[in-house]
Short mmCIF file of C-alpha atoms in Angstrom, two decimals:
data_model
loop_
_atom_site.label_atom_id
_atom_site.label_comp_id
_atom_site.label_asym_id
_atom_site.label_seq_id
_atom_site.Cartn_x
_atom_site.Cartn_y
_atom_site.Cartn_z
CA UNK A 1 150.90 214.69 76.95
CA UNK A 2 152.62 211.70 77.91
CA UNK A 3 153.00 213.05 81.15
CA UNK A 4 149.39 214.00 81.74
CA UNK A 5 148.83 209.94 80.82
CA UNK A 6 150.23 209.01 83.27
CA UNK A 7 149.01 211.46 85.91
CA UNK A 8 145.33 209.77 84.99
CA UNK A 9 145.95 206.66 85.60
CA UNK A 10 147.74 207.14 88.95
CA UNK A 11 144.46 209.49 90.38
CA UNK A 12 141.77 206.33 89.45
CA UNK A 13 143.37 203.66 91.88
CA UNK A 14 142.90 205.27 95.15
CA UNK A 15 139.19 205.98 94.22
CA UNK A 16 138.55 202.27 93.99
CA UNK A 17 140.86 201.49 96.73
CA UNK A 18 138.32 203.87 98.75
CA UNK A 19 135.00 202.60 97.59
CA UNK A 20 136.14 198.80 98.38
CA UNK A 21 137.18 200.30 101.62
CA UNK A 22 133.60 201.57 102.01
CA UNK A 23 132.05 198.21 100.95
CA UNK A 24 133.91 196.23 103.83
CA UNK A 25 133.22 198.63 106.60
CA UNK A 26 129.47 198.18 105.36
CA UNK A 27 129.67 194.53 105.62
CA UNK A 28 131.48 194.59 109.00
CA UNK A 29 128.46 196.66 110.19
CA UNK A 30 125.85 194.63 109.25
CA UNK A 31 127.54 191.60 110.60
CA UNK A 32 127.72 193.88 114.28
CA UNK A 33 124.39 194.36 114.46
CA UNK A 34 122.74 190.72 113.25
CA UNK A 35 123.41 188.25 116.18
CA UNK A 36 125.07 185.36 114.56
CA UNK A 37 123.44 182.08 113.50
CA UNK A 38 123.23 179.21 116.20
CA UNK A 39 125.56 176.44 115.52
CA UNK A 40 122.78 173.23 115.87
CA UNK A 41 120.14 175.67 113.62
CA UNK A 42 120.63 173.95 110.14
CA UNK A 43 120.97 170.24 111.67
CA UNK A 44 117.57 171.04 113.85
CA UNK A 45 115.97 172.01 110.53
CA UNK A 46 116.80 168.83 108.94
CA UNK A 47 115.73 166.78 111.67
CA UNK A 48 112.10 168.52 111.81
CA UNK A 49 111.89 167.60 108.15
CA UNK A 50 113.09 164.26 108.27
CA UNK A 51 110.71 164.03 111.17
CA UNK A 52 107.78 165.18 109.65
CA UNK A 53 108.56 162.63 106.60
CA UNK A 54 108.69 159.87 109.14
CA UNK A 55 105.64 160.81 111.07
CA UNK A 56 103.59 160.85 107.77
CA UNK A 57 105.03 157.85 106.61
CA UNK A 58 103.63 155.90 109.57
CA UNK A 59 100.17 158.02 109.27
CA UNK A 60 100.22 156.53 105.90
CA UNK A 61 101.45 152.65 107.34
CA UNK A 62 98.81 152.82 110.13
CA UNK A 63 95.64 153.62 108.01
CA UNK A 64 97.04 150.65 105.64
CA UNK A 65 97.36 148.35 108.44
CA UNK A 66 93.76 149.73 109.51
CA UNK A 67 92.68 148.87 106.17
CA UNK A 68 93.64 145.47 106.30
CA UNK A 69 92.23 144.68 109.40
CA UNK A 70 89.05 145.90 108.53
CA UNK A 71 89.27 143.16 105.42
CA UNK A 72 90.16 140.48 107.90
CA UNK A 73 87.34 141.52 110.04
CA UNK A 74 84.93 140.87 106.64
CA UNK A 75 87.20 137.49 106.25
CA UNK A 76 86.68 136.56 110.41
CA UNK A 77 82.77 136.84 109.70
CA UNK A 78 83.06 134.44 106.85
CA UNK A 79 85.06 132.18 108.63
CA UNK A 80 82.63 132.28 111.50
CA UNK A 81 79.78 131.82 109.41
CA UNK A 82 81.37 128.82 107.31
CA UNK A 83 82.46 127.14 110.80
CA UNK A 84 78.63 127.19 112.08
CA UNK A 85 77.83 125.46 109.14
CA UNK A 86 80.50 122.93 109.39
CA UNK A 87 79.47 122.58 113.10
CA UNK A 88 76.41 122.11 111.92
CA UNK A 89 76.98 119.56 109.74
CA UNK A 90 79.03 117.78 111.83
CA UNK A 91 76.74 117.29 114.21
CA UNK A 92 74.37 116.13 111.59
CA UNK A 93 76.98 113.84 110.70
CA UNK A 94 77.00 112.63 114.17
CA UNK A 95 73.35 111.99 114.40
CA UNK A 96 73.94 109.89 111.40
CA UNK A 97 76.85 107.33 112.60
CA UNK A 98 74.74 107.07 116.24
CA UNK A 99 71.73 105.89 113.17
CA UNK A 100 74.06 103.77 111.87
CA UNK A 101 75.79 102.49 114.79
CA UNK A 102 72.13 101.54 116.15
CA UNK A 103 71.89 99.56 112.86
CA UNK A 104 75.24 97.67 112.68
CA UNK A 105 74.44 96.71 115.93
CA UNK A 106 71.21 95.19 115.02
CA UNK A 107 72.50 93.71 111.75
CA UNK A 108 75.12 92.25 113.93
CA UNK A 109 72.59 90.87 116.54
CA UNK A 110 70.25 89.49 113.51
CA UNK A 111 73.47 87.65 112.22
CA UNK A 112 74.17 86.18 115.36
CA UNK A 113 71.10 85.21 115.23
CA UNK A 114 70.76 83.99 112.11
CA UNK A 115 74.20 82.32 112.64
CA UNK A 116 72.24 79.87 114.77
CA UNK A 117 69.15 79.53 112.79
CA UNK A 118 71.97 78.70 110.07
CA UNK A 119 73.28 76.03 112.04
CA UNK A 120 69.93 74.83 113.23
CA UNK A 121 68.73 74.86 109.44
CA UNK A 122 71.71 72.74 108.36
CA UNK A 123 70.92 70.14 111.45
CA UNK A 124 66.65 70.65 110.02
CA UNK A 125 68.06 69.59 106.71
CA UNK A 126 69.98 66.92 107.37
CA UNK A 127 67.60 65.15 109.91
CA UNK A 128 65.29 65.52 106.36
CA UNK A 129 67.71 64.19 104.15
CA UNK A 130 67.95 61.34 106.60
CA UNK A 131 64.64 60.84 106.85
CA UNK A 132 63.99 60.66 102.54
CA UNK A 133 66.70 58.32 102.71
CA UNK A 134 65.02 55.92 105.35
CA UNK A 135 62.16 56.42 103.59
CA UNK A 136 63.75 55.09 100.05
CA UNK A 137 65.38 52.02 102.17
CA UNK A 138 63.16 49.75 100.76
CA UNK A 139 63.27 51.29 96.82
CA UNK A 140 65.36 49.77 93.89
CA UNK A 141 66.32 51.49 90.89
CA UNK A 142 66.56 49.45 87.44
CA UNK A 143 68.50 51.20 84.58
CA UNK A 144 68.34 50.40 81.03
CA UNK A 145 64.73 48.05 80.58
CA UNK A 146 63.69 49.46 77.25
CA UNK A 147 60.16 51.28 77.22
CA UNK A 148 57.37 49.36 76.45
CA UNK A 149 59.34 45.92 77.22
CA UNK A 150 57.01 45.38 80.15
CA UNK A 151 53.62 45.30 78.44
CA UNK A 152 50.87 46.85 80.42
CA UNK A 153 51.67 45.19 83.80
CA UNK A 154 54.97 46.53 84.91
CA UNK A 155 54.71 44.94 89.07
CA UNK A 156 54.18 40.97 87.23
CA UNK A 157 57.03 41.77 84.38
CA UNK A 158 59.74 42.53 87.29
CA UNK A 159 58.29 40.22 89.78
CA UNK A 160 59.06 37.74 86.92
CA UNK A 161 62.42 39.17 85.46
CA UNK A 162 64.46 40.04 89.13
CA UNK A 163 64.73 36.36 90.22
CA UNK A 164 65.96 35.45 86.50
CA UNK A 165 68.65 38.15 85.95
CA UNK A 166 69.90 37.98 89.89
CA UNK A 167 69.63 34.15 90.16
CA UNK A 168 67.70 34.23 93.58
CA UNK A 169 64.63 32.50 94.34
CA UNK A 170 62.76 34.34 96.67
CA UNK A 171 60.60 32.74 99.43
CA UNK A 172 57.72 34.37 99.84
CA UNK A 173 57.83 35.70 95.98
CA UNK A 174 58.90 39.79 95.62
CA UNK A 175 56.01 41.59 96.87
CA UNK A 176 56.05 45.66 95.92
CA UNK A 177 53.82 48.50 96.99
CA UNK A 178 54.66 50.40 93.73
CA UNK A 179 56.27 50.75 90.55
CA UNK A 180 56.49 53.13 88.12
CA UNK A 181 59.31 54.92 85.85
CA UNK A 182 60.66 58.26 85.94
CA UNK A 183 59.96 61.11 84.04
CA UNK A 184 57.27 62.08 81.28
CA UNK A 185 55.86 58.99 79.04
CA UNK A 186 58.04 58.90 75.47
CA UNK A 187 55.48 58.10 72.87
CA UNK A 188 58.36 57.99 69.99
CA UNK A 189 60.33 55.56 72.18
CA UNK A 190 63.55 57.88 70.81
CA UNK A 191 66.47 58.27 73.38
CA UNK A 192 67.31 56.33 76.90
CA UNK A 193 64.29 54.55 78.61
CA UNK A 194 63.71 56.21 81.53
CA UNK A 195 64.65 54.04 85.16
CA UNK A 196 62.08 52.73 87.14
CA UNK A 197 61.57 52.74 90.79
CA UNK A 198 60.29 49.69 92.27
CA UNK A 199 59.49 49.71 96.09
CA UNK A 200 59.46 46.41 97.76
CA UNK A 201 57.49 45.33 100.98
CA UNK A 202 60.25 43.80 102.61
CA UNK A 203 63.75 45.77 103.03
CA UNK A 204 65.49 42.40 103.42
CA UNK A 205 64.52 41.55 99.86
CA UNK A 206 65.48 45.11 98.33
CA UNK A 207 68.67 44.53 100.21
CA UNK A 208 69.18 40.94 98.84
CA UNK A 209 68.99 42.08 95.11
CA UNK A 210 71.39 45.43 95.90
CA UNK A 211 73.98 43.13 97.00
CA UNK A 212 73.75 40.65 94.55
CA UNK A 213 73.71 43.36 91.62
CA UNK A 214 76.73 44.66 93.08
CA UNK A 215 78.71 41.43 93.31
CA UNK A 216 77.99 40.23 89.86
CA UNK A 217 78.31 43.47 87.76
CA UNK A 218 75.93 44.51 85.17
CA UNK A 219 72.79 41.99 84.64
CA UNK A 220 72.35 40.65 81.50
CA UNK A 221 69.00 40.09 79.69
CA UNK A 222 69.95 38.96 76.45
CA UNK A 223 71.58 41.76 74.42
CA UNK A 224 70.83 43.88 77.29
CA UNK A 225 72.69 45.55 80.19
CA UNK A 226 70.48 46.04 82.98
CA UNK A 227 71.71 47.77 86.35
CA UNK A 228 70.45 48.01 89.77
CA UNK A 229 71.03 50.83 92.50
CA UNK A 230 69.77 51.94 95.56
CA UNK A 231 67.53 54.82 95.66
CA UNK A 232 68.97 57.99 97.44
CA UNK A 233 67.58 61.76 97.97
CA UNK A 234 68.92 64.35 95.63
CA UNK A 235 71.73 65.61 98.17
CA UNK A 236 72.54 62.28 99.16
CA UNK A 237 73.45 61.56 95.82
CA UNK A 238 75.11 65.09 95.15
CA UNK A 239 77.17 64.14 98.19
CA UNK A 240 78.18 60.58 96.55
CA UNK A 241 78.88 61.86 93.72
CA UNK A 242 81.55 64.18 95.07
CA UNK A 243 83.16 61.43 97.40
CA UNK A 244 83.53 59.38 94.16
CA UNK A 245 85.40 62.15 92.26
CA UNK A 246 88.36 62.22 94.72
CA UNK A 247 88.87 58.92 94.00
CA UNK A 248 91.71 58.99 92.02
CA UNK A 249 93.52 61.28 94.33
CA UNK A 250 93.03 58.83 96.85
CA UNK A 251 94.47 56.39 94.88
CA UNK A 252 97.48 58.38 94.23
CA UNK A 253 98.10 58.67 97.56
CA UNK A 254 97.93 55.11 98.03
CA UNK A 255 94.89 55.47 100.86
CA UNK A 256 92.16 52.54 101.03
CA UNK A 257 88.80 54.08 100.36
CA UNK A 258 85.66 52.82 101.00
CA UNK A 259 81.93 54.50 100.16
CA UNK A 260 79.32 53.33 102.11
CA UNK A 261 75.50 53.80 102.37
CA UNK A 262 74.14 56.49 102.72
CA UNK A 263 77.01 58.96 102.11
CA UNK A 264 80.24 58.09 104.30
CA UNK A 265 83.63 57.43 102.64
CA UNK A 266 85.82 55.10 104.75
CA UNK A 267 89.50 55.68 104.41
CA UNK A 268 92.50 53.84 105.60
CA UNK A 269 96.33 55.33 105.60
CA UNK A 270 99.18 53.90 107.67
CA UNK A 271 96.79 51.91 109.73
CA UNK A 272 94.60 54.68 110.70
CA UNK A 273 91.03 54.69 109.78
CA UNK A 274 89.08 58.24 109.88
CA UNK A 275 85.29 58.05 108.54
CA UNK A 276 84.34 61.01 106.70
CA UNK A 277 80.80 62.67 105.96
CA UNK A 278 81.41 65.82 103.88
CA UNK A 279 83.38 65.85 100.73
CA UNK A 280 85.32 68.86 101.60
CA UNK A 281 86.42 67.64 104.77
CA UNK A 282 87.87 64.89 102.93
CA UNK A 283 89.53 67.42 100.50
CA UNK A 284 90.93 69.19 103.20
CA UNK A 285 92.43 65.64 104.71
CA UNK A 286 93.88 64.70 100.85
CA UNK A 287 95.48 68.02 100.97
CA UNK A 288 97.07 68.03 103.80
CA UNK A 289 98.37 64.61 102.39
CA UNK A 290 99.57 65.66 99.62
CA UNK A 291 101.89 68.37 101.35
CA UNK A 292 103.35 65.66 103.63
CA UNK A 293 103.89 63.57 100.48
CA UNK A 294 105.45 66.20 98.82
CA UNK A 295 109.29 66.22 100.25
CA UNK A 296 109.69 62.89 100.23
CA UNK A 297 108.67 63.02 96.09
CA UNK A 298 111.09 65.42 95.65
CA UNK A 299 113.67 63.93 97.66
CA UNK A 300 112.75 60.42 95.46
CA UNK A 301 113.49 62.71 92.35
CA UNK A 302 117.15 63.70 93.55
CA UNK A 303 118.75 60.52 94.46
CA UNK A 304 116.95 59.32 91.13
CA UNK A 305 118.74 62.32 89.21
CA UNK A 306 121.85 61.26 91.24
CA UNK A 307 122.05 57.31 91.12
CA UNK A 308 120.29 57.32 87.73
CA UNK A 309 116.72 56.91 86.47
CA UNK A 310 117.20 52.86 86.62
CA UNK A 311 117.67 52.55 90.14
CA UNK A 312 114.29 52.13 91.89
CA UNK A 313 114.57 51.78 95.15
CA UNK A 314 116.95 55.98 96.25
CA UNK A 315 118.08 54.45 99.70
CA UNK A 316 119.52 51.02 98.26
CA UNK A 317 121.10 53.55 95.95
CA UNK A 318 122.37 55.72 98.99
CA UNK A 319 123.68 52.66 100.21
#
């Protein structure tokens, strides 16, 4: 039995030995009669499918760039509509400065113009201010008669009363045209009496009493102060009135000053006389002045500091 074992085993391996034999000359056959596969076959198949990706890839990028132009095209037509109407309105603009260049050109012409009528209404008023002023020549005004003093004939009272208070005898006797005092009658007597105007005749008289008045002060008449004063136009005495404020700066500035009628302040400085007929040309002249003056203050102030506050005179000091 052991025998016949072994006998079995030994008759199995050639039959598989023979059918693997079989298998291989099968496989050789089939490999004799398909032709074999072309070496560049796989790679050519990956690069028509690689290709066909890329082709649809750029399908795909061209209809979205075609997309976007057709939104630009919509955004082109708005822009082209929105510059019209800024043309437009630019040119309406345009119509608008010529308009207004047309009119600064006339304002400019009517200011020239009135520029000159300016000037010409300054000379107008002045030649009338000259001429109210030549026409009060001959007027005197008296300040501080009470009311009432005068009775009921005012022309004999102060054709009586001026050759008293002023000391003058007057040959022929102080003739006026008229007399009367300012302002609305005061019943109740309360408050200042109002002045009086008296025109004389004769401008030599009127001139007579102004000058006395001014050399002796205030006229007394009893217990009361009575002044005299020419009689000036309302700008004429605006204008005095403003030379006599600078009058302490010209005293500061150690100028000679002088006001004279109508309305002309006379100065004097280092032996130079200038006349001057508006205030602020006399303003300008202090201030000017003043800046001169001003180093040589401050200099004074220095050598004082130095030499001492007792020492008066800085270049004695220097000295």
């Amino acid at each position: 039995m052991p025998r016949g074992k072994v006998t079995g085993k030994s008759s199995s391996k050639p039959g598989r030995q023979l059918l693997f034999s079989e298998a291989l000359r099968q496989q050789k056959h089939r490999q004799a009669q398909d032709p074999p596969p072309h070496p560049h076959t796989t790679t050519d198949n990956m690069a028509e499918g690689s290709q066909g990706v890329s082709m649809d890839r750029i399908q795909q990028e061209i209809s979205a760039v075609g997309r976007k132009l057709e939104g630009m095209d919509s955004v082109m037509v708005a822009l082209t509509a929105e510059t019209r109407s800024m043309c437009l309105e630019i040119a309406g603009f345009q119509s608008q400065i010529s308009g207004l260049d047309q009119r600064v050109t006339t304002v400019e012409t009517l200011a020239a113009s009135w520029t000159d009528s300016g000037q010409e209404l300054m000379y107008l008023r002045s030649k009338l201010t000259d001429l109210e002023d030549r026409r009060r020549r001959n007027n005197i005004r008296l300040l501080g008669l009470p009311e009432g003093i005068e009775g009921t004939d005012l022309i004999s009272y102060l054709r009586d009363i001026l050759p008293k208070l002023t000391g003058i005898t007057f040959d022929p006797p102080l003739e006026f045209e008229r007399v009367y005092r300012l302002g609305p009658n005061r019943q109740d007597g309360k408050g200042r009496p109002r002045s009086i105007i008296a025109c004389l005749l004769r401008h030599s008289q009127a001139r007579q009493l102004l000058q006395t008045a001014r050399a002796q002060g205030p006229l007394r008449l009893g217990t009361l102060e009575i002044r005299l004063s020419a009689d000036f136009s309302k700008e004429t005495v605006d204008r005095r009135r403003a030379f006599l404020s600078l009058r302490p700066r010209l005293r500061h500035l150690d100028v000679k000053f002088g006001l004279f009628e109508p309305a002309r302040m006379w100065i004097t400085k280092n032996g130079e006389s200038q006349t001057f007929f508006d205030p602020e040309d006399l303003k300008t002249f202090l201030d000017r002045l003043q800046e001169q003056a001003q180093p040589m203050e401050t200099t004074t102030l220095t050598l004082q500091d130095i030499r001492g506050s007792a020492v008066k005179d800085p270049l004695r000091a220097v000295e």
